[in-house]
PDB file of C-alpha atoms and ligand atoms in Angstrom:
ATOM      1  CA  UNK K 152      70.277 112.024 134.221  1.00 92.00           C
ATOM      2  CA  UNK K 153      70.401 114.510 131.915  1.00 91.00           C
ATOM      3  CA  UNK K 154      67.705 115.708 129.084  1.00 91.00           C
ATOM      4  CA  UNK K 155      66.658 112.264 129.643  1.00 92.00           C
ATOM      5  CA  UNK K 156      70.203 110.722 129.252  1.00 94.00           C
ATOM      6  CA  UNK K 157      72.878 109.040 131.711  1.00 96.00           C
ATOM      7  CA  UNK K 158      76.072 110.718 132.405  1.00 96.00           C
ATOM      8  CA  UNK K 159      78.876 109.768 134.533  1.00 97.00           C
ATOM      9  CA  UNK K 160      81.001 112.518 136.635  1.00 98.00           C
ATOM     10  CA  UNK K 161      84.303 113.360 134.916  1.00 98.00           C
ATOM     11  CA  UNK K 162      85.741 116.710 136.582  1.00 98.00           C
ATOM     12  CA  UNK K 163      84.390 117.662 140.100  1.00 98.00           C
ATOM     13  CA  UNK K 164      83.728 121.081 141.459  1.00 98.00           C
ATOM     14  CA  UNK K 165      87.153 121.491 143.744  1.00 98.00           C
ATOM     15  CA  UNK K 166      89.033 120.649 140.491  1.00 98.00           C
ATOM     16  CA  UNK K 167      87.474 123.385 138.035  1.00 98.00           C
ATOM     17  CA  UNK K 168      87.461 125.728 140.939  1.00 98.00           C
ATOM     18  CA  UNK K 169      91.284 124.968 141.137  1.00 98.00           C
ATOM     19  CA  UNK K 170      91.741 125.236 137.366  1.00 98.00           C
ATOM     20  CA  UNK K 171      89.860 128.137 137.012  1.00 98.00           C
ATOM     21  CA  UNK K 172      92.140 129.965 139.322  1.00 98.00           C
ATOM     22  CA  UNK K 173      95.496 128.941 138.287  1.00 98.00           C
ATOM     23  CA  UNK K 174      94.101 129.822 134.270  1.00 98.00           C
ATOM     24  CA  UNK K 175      93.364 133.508 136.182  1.00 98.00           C
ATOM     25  CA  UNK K 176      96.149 134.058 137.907  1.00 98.00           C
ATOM     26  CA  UNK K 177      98.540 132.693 134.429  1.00 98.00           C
ATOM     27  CA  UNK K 178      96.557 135.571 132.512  1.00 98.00           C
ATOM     28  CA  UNK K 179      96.797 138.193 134.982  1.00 98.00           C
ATOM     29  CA  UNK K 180     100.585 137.424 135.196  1.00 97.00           C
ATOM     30  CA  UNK K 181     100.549 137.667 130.772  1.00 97.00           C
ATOM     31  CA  UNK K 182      98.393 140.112 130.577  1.00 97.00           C
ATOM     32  CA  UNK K 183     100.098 142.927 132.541  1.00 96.00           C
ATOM     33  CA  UNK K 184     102.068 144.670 130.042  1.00 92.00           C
ATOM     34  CA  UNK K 185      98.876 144.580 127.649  1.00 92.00           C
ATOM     35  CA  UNK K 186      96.712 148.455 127.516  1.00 89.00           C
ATOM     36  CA  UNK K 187      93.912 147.802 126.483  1.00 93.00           C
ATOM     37  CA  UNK K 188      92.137 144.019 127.222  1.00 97.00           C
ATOM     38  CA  UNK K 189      88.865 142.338 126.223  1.00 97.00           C
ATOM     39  CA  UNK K 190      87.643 139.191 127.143  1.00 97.00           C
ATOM     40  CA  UNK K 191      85.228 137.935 124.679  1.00 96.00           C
ATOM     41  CA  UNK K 192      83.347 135.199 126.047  1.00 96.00           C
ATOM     42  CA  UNK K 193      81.107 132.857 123.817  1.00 94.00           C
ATOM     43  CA  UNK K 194      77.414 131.933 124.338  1.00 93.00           C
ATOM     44  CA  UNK K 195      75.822 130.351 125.732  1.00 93.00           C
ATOM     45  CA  UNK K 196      77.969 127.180 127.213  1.00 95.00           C
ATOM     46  CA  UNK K 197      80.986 130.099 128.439  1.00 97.00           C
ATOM     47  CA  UNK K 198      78.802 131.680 130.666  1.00 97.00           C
ATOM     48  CA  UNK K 199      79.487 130.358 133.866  1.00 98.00           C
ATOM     49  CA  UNK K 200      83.234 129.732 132.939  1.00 98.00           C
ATOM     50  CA  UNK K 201      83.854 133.429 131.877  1.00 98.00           C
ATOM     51  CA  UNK K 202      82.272 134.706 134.837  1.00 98.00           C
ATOM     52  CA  UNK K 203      83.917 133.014 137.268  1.00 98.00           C
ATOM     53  CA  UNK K 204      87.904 133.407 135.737  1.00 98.00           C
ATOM     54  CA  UNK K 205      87.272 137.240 135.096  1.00 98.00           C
ATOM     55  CA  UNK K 206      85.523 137.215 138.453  1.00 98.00           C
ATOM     56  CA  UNK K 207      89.528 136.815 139.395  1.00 98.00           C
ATOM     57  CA  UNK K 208      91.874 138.730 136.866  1.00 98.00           C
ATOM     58  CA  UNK K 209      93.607 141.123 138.545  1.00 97.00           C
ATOM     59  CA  UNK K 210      94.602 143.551 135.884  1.00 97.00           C
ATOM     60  CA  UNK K 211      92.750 146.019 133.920  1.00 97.00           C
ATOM     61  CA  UNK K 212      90.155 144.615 131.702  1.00 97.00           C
ATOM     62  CA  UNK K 213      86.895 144.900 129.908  1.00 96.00           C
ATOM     63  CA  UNK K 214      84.527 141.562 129.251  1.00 96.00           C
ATOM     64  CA  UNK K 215      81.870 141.199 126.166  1.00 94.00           C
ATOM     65  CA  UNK K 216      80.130 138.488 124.512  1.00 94.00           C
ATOM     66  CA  UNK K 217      79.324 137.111 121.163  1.00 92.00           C
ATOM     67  CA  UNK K 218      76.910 134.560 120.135  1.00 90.00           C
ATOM     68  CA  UNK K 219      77.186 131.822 117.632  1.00 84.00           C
ATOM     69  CA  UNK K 220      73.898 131.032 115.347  1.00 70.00           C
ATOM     70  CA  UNK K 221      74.101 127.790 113.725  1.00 66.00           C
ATOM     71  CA  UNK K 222      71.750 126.158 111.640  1.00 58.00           C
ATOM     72  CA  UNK K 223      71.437 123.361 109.110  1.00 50.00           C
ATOM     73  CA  UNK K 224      73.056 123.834 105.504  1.00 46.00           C
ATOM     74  CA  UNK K 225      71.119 123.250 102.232  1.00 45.00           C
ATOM     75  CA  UNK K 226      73.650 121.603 100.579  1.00 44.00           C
ATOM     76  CA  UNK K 227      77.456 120.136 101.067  1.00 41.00           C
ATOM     77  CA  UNK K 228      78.356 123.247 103.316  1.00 47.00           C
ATOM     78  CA  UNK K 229      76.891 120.868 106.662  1.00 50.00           C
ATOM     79  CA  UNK K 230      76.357 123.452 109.481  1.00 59.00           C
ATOM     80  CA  UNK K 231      76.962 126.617 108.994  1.00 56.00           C
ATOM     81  CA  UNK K 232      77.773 129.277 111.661  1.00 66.00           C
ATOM     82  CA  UNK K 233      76.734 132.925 111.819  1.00 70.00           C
ATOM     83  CA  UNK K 234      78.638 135.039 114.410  1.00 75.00           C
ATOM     84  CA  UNK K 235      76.126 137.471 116.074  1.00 76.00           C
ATOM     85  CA  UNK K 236      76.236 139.842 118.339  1.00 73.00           C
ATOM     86  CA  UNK K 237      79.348 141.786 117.738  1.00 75.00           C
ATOM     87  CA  UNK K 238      78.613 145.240 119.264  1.00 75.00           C
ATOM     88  CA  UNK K 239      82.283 145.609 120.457  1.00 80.00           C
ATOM     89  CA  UNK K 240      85.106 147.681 118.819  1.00 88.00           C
ATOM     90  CA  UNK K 241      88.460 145.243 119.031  1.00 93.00           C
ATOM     91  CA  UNK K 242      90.634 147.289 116.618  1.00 94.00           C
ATOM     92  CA  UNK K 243      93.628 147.776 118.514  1.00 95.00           C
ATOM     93  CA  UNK K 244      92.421 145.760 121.730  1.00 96.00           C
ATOM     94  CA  UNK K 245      94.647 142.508 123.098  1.00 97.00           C
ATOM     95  CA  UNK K 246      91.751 139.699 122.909  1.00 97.00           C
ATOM     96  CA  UNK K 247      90.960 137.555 125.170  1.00 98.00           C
ATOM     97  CA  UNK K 248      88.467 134.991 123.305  1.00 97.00           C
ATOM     98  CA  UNK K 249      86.921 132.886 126.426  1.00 98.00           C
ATOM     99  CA  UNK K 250      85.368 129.406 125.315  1.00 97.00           C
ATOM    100  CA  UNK K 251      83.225 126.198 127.153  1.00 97.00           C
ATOM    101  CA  UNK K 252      84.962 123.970 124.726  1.00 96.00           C
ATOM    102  CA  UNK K 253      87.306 123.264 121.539  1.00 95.00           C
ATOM    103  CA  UNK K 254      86.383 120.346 119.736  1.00 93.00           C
ATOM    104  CA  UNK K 255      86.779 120.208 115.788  1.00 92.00           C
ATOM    105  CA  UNK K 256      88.245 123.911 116.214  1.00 92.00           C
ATOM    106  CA  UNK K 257      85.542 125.110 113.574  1.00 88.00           C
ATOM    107  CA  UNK K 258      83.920 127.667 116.045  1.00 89.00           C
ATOM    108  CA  UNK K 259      87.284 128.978 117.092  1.00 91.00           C
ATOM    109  CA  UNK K 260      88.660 129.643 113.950  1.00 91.00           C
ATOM    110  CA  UNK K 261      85.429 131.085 112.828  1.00 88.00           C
ATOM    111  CA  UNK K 262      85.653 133.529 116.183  1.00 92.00           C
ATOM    112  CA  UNK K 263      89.941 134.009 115.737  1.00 93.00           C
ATOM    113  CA  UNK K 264      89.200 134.464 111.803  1.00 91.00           C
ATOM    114  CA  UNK K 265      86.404 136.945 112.702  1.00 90.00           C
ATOM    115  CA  UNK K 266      88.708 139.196 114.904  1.00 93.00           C
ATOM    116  CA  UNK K 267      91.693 139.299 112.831  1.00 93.00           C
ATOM    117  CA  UNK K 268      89.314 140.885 110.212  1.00 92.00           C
ATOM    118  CA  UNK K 269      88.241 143.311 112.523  1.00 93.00           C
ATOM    119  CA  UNK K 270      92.074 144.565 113.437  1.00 95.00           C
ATOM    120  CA  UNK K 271      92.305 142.968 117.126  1.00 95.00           C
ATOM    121  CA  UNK K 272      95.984 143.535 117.956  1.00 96.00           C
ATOM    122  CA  UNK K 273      96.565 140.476 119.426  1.00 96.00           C
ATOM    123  CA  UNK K 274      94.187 137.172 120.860  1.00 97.00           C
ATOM    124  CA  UNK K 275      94.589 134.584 122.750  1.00 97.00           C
ATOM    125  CA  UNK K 276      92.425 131.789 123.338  1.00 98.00           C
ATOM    126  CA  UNK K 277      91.588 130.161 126.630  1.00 98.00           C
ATOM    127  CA  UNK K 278      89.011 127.309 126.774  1.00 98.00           C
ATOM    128  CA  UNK K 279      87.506 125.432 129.598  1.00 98.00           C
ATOM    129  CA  UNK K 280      87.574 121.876 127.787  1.00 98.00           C
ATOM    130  CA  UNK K 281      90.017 120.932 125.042  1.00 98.00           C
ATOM    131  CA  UNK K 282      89.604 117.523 123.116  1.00 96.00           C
ATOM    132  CA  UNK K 283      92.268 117.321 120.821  1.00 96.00           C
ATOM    133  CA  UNK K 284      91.473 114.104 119.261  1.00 94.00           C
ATOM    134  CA  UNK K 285      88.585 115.593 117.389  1.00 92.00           C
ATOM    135  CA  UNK K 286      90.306 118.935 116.971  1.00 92.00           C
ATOM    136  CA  UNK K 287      91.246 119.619 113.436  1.00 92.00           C
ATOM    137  CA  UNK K 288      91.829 123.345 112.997  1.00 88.00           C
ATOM    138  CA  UNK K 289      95.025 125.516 112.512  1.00 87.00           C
ATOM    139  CA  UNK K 290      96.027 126.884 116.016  1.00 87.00           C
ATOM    140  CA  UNK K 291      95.458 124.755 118.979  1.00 94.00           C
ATOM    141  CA  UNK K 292      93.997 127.430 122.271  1.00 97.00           C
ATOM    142  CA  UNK K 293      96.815 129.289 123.603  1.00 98.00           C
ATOM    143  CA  UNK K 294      95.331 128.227 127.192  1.00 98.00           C
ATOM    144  CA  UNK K 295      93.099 124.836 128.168  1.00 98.00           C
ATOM    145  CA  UNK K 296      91.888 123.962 132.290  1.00 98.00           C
ATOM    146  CA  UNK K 297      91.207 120.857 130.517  1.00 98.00           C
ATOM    147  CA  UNK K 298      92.374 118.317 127.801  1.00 98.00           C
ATOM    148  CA  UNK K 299      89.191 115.905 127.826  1.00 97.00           C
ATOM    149  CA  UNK K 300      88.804 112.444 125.637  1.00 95.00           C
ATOM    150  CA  UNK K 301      86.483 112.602 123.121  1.00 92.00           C
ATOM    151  CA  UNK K 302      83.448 111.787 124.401  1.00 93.00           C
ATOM    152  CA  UNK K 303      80.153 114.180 125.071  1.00 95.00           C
ATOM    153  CA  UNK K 304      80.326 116.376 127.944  1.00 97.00           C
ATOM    154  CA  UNK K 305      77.894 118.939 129.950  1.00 97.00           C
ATOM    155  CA  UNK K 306      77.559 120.460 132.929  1.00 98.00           C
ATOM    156  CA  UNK K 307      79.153 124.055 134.560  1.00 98.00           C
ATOM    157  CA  UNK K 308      77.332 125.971 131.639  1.00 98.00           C
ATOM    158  CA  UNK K 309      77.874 122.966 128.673  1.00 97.00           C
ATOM    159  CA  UNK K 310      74.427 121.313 127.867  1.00 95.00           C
ATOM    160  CA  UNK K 311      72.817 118.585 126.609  1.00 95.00           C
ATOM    161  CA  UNK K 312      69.852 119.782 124.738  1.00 93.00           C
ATOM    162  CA  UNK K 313      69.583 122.720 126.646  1.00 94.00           C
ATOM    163  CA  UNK K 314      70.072 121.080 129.950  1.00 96.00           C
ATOM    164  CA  UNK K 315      72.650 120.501 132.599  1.00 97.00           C
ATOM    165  CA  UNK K 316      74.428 124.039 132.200  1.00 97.00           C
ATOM    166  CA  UNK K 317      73.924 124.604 135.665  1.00 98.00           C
ATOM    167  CA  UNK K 318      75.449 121.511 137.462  1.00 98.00           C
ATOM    168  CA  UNK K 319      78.323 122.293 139.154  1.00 98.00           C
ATOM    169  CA  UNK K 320      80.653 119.559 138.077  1.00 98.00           C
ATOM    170  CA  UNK K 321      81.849 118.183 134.454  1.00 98.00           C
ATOM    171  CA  UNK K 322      79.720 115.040 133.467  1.00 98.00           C
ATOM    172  CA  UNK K 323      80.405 112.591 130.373  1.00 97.00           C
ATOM    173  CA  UNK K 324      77.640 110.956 128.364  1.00 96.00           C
ATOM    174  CA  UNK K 325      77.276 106.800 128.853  1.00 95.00           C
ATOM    175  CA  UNK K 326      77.039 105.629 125.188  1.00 77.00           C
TER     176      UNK K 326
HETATM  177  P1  LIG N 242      83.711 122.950 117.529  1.00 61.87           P
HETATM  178  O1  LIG N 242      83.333 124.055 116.575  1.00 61.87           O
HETATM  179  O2  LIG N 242      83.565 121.583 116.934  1.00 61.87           O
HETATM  180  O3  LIG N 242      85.088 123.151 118.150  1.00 61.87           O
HETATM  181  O4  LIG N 242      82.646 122.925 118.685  1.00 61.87           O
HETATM  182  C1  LIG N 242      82.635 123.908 119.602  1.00 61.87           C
HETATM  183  C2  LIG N 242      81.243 124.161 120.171  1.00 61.87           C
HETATM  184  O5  LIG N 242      80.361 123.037 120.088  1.00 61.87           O
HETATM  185  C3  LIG N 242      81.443 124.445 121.623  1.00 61.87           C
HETATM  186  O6  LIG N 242      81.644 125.808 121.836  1.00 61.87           O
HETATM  187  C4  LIG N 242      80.201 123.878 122.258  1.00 61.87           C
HETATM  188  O7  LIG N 242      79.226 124.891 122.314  1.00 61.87           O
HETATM  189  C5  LIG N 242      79.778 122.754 121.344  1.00 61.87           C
HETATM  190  N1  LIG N 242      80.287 121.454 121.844  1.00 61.87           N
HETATM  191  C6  LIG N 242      81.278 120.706 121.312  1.00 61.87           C
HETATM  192  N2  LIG N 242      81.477 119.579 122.014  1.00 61.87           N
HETATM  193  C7  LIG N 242      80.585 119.610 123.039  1.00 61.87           C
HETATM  194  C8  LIG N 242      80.299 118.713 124.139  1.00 61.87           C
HETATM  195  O8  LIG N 242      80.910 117.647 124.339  1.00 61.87           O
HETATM  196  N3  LIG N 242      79.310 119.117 124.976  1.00 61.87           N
HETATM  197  C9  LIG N 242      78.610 120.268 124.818  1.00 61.87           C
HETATM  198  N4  LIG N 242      78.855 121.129 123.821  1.00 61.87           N
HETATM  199  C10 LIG N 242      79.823 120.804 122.930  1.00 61.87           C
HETATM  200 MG1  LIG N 243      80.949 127.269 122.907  1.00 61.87          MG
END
């Protein structure tokens, strides 16, 4: 159970742990001719994911976060999303945007859209989860451990109404 709901298992432990390094040790290897990197991971559900792959990168690199408000439109806009948070300089830095998961691609563009503004040289975008069948945005993430069916998922820092971010494995909510 979680927040009161049923979930089945969907990814255990040994597999993240197994993504999670392969994903590090594929961005070391592309990173290495970069000068000057930033992971930017994104709160709150990229915690745990973002800790534990730059736990392992091997080359030179700096990690940040940003933080995603989002609250109820008045009108037709339906949620809306305020980036906060951004303390970080990225003009002229190679990116590294870090995310739990890409659904509809609406946060992702909103982060990528965000950073181009602000003169990042380059980004790339590796996610933990990636559900393509609800994903409707422009550029799919440049890196997944995951491609998941569409179906709600917590666990290893996703939630459920605040909950489950700290089970170790990836869990799937019973309709
Ligand atoms: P998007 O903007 O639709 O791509 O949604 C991305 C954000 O919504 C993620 O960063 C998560 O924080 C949240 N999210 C989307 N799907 C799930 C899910 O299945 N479980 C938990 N959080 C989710
Ligand atoms: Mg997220």
């Amino acid at each position: 159970m979680i927040g009161g709901r049923r979930f089945s298992k969907l990814i255990d432990e040994v597999r993240i742990t197994e993504a999670v390094n392969g994903l590090a040790r594929q961005l070391s290897e592309d990173l290495t001719d970069e000068e000057d990197v930033l992971f930017l991971g994104v709160l709150n559900g990229a915690f745990l994911f973002a800790a534990d792959l730059f736990r392992q990168i091997t080359v030179s690199a700096r990690i940040s976060f940003v933080k995603l408000a989002s609250y109820e439109g008045t009108e037709s806009t339906g949620r809306v999303k305020e980036l906060i948070g951004w303390s970080e300089n990225v003009e002229g830095k190679s990116v590294v945007v870090v995310e739990d998961i890409v659904d509809s691609g609406r946060t992702l563009e909103m982060v990528v859209g965000s950073l181009a503004l602000r003169r990042a040289a380059s980004v790339k975008v590796v996610t933990l989860l990636f559900k393509p069948e609800s994903f409707r945005g422009m550029s799919r993430p440049d890196y997944a451990a995951f491609v998941i069916p569409p179906g709600f998922v917590a666990g290893y820092g996703l939630d459920y109404n605040g909950y489950g971010r700290n089970l170790p494995e990836i869990y799937t909510l019973i309709e």
